PDB file of C-alpha atoms in Angstrom:
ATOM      1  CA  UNK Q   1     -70.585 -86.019   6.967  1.00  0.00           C
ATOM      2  CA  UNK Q   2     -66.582 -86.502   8.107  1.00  0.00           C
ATOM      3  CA  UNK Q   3     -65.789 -86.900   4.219  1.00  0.00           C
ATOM      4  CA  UNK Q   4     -67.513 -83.684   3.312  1.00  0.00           C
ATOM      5  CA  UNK Q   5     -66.154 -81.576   6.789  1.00  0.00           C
ATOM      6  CA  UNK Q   6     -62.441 -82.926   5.349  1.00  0.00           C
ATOM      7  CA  UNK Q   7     -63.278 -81.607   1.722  1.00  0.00           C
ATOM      8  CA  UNK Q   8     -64.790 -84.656   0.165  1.00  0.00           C
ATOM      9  CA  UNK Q   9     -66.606 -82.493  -3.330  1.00  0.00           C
ATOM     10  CA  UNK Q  10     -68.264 -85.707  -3.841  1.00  0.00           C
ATOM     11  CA  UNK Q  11     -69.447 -88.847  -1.784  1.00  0.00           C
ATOM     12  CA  UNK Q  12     -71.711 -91.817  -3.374  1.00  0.00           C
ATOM     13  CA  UNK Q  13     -72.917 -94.375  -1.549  1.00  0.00           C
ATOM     14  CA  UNK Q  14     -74.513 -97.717  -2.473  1.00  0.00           C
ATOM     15  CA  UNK Q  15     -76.436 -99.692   0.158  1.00  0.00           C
ATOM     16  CA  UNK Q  16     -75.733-103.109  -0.082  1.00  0.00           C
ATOM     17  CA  UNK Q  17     -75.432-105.517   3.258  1.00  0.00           C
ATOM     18  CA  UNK Q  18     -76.344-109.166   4.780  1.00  0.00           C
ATOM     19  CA  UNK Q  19     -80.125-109.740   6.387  1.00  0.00           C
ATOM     20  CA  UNK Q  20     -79.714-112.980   8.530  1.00  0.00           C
ATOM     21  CA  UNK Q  21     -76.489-113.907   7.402  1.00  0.00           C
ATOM     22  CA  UNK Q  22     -77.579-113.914   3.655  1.00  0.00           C
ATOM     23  CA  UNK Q  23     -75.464-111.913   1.324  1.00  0.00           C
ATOM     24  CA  UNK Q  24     -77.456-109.774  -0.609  1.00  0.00           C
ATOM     25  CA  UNK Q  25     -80.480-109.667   1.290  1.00  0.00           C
ATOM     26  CA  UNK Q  26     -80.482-106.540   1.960  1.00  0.00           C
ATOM     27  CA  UNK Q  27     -80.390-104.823  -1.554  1.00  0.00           C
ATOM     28  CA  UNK Q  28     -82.988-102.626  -3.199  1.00  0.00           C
ATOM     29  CA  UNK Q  29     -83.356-105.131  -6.250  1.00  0.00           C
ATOM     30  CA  UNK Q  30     -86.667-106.851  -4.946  1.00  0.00           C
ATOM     31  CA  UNK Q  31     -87.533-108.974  -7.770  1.00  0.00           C
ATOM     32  CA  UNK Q  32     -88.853-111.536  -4.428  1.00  0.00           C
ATOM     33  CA  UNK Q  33     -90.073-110.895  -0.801  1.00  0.00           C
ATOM     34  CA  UNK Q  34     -90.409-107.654  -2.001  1.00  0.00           C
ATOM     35  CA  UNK Q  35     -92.458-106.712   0.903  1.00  0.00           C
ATOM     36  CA  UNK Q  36     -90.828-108.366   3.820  1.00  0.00           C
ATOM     37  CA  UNK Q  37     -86.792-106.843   3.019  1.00  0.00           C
ATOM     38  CA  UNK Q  38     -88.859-103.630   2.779  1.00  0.00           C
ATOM     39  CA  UNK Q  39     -90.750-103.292   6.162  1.00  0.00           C
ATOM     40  CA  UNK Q  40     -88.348-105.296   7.958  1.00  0.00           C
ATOM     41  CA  UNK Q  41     -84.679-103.883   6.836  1.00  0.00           C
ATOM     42  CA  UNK Q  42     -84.833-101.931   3.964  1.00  0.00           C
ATOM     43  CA  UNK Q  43     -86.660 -98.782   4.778  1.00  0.00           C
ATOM     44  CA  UNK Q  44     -85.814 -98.726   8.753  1.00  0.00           C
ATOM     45  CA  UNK Q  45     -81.956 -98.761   8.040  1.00  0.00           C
ATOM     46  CA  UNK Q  46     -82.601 -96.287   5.539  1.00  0.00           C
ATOM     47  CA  UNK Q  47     -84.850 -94.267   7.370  1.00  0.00           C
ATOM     48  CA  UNK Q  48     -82.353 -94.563  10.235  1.00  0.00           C
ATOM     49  CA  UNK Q  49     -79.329 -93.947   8.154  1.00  0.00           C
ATOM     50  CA  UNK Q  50     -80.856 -91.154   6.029  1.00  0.00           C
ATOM     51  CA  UNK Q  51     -82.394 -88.863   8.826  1.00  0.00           C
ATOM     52  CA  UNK Q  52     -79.195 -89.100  11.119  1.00  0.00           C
ATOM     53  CA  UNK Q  53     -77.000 -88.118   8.391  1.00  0.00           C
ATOM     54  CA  UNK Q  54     -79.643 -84.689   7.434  1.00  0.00           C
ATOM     55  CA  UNK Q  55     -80.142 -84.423  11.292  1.00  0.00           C
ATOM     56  CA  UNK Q  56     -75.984 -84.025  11.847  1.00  0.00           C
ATOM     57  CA  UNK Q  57     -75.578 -81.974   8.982  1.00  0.00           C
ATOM     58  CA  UNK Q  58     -78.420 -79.459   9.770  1.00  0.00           C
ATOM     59  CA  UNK Q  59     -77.449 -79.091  13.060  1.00  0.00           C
ATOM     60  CA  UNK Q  60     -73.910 -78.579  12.233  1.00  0.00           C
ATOM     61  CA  UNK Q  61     -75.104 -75.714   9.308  1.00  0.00           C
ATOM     62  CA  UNK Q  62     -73.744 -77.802   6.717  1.00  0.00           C
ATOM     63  CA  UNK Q  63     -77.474 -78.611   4.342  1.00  0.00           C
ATOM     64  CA  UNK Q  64     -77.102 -74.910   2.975  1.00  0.00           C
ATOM     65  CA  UNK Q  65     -74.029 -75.890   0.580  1.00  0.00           C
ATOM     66  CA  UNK Q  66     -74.539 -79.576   0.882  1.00  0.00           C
ATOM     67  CA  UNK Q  67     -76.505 -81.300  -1.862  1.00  0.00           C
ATOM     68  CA  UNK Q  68     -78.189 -84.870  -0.343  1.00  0.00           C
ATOM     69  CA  UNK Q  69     -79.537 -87.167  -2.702  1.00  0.00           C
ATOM     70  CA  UNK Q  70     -81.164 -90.443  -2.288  1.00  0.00           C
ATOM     71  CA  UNK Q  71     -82.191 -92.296  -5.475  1.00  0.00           C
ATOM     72  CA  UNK Q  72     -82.636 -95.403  -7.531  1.00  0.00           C
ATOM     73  CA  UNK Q  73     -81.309 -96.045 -10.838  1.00  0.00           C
ATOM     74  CA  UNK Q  74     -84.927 -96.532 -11.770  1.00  0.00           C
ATOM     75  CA  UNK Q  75     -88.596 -97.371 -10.212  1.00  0.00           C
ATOM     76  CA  UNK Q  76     -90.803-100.600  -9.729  1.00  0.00           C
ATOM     77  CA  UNK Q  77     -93.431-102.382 -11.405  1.00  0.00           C
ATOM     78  CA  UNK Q  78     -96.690-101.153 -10.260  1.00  0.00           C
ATOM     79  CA  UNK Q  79     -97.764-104.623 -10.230  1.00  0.00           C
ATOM     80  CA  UNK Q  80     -96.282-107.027  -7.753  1.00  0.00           C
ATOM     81  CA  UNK Q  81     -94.900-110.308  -9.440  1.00  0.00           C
ATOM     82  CA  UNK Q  82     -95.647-113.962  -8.645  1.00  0.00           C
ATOM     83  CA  UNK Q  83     -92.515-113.877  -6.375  1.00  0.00           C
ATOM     84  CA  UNK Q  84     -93.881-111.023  -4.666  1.00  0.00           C
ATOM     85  CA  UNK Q  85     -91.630-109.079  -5.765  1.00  0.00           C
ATOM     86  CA  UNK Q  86     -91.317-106.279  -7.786  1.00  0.00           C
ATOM     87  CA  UNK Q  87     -89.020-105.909 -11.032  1.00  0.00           C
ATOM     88  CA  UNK Q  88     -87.785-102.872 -12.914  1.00  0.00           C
ATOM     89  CA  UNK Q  89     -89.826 -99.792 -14.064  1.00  0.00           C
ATOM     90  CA  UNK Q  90     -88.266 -97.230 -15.540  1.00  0.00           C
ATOM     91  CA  UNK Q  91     -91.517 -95.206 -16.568  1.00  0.00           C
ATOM     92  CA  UNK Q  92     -91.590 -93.739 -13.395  1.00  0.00           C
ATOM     93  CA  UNK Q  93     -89.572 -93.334 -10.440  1.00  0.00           C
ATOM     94  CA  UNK Q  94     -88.130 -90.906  -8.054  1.00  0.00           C
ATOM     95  CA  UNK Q  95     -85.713 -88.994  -5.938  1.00  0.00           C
ATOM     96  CA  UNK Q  96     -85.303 -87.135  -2.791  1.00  0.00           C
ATOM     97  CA  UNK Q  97     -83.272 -84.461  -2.890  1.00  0.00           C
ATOM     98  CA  UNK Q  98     -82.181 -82.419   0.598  1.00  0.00           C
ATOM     99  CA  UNK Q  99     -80.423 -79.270   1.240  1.00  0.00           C
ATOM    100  CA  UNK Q 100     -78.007 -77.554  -1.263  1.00  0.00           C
ATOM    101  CA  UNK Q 101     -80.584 -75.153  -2.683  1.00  0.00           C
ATOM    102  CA  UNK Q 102     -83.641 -77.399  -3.078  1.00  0.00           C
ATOM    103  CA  UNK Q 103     -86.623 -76.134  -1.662  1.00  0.00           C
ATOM    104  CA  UNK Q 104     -87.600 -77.640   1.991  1.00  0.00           C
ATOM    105  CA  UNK Q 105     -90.815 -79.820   1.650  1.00  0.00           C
ATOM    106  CA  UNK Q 106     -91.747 -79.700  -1.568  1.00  0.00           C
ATOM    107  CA  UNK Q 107     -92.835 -82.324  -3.896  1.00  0.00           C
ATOM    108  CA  UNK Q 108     -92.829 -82.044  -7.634  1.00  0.00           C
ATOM    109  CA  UNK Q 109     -94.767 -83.972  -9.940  1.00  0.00           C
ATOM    110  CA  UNK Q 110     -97.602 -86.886  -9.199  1.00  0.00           C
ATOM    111  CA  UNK Q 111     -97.898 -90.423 -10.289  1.00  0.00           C
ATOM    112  CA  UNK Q 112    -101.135 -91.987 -11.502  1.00  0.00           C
ATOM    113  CA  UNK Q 113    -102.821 -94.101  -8.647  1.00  0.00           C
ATOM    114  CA  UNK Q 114    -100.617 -97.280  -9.091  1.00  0.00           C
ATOM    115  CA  UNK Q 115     -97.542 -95.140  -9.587  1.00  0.00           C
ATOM    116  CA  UNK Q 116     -96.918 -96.454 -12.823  1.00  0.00           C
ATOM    117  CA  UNK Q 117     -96.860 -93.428 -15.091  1.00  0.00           C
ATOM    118  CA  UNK Q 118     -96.498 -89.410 -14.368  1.00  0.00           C
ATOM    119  CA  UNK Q 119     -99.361 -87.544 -14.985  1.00  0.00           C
ATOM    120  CA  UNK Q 120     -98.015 -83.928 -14.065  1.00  0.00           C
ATOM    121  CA  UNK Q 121     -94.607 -82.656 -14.095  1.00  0.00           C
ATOM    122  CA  UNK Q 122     -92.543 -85.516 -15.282  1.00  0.00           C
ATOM    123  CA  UNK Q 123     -89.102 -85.250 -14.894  1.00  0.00           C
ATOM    124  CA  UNK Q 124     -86.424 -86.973 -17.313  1.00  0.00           C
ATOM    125  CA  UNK Q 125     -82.947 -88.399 -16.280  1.00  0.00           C
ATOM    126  CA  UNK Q 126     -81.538 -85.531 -17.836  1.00  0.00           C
ATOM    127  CA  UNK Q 127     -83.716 -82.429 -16.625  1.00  0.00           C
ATOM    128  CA  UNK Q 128     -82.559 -84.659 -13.103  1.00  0.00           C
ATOM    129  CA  UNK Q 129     -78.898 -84.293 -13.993  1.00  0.00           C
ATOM    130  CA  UNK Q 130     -79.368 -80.550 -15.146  1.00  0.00           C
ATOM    131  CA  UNK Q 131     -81.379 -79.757 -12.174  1.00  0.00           C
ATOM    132  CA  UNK Q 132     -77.868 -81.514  -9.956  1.00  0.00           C
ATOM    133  CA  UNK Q 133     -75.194 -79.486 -12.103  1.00  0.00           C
ATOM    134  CA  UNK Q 134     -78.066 -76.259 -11.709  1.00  0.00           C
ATOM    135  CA  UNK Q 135     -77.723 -76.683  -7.795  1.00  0.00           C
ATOM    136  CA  UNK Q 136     -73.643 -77.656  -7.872  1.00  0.00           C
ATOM    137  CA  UNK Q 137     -73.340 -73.856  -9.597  1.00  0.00           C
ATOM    138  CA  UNK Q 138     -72.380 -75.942 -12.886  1.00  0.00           C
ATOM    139  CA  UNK Q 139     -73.738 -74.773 -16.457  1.00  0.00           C
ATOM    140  CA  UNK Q 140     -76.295 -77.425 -17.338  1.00  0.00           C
ATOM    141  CA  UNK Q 141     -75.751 -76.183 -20.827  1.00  0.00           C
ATOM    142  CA  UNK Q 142     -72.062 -76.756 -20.474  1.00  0.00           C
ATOM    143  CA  UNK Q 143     -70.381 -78.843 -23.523  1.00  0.00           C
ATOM    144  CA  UNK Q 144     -67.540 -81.342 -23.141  1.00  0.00           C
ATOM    145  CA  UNK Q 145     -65.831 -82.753 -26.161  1.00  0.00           C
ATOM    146  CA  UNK Q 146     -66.127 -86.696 -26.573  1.00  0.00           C
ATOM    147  CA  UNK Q 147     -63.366 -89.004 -28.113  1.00  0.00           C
ATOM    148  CA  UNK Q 148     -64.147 -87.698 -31.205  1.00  0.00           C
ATOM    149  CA  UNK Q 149     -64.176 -83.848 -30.975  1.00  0.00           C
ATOM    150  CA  UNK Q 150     -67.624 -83.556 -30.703  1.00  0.00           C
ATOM    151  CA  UNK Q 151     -69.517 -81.117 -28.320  1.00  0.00           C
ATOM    152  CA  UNK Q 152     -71.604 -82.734 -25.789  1.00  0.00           C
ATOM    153  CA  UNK Q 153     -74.253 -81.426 -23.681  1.00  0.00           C
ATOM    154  CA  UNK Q 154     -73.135 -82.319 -20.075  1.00  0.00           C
ATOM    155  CA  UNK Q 155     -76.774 -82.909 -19.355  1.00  0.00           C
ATOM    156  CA  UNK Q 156     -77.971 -84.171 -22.427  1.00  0.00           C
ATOM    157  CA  UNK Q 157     -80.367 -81.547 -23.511  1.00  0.00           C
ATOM    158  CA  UNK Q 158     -81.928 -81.942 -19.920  1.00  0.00           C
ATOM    159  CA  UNK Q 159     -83.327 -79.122 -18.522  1.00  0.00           C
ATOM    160  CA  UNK Q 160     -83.556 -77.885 -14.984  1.00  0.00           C
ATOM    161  CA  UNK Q 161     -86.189 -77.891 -12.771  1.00  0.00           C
ATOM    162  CA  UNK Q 162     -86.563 -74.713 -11.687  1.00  0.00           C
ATOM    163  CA  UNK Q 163     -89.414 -75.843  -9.614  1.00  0.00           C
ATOM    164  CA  UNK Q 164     -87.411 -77.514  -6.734  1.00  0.00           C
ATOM    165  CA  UNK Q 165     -84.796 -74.461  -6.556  1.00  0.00           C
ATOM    166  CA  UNK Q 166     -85.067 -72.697  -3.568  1.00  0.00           C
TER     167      UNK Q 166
END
């Protein structure tokens, strides 16, 4: 919240830290004990973390022009491992998005029953980064020129999703 009050466009944040004094316990990669890092650290720190930091902005009128979003680089299995764990899944995923023009409460798109494929309103990585440069007041459409001269699409041919737009 400081970063952003002093100007900060853009803040990213990985969550990486020690659970019982082991390094890397307490990342999101839970290939093992999947369950326990979860309900024990993983989702109460985030929980914690995430709903103070939308709590203090809100109350300080900053979620209007502040986009908040918490994400993974890509989902997990539907089916838990033997190391009771859970490995990568990229067929389906998701992301919470918070202020900054995205419409309060709303949830696009469903999962089948084990959450391993989308059966309504799936969303690629790129409608995801056209919806982000949609709500930043960016031209999804908007080309860049590579090494090479070449126009390309900043989001890839993505297209936003007008659906979460407030």
């Amino acid at each position: 919240r400081r970063l952003v009050e002093s100007g900060t466009r853009f803040v990213g944040l990985t969550f990486e830290s020690q659970l019982n004094g082991k390094q890397g316990a307490g990342q999101w990669d839970t290939h093992g004990n999947n369950f326990r890092l979860l309900k024990n650290f993983l989702l109460p720190t985030l929980d914690q973390c995430y709903s103070a930091l939308v709590e203090d902005m809100a109350g300080r009128g900053m979620l209007d022009d502040t986009l908040v979003v918490l994400m993974g680089e890509m989902g997990r299995t539907p089916r838990v491992n033997k190391s009771a764990g859970r490995d990568h899944w990229t067929q389906c995923g998701f992301i919470l998005m918070t202020g900054g023009g995205v419409k309060k409460g709303f949830v696009h798109g469903i999962s089948d029953n084990h959450a391993a494929w989308p059966i309504e309103s799936p969303v690629s990585s790129a409608d995801y980064v056209a919806t982000v440069y949609q709500l930043l007041g960016l031209d999804p459409h908007m080309t860049i020129r590579d090494e090479f001269d070449n126009q390309i699409p900043i989001a890839l041919e993505g297209k936003p999703v007008h659906e979460v737009i407030a």
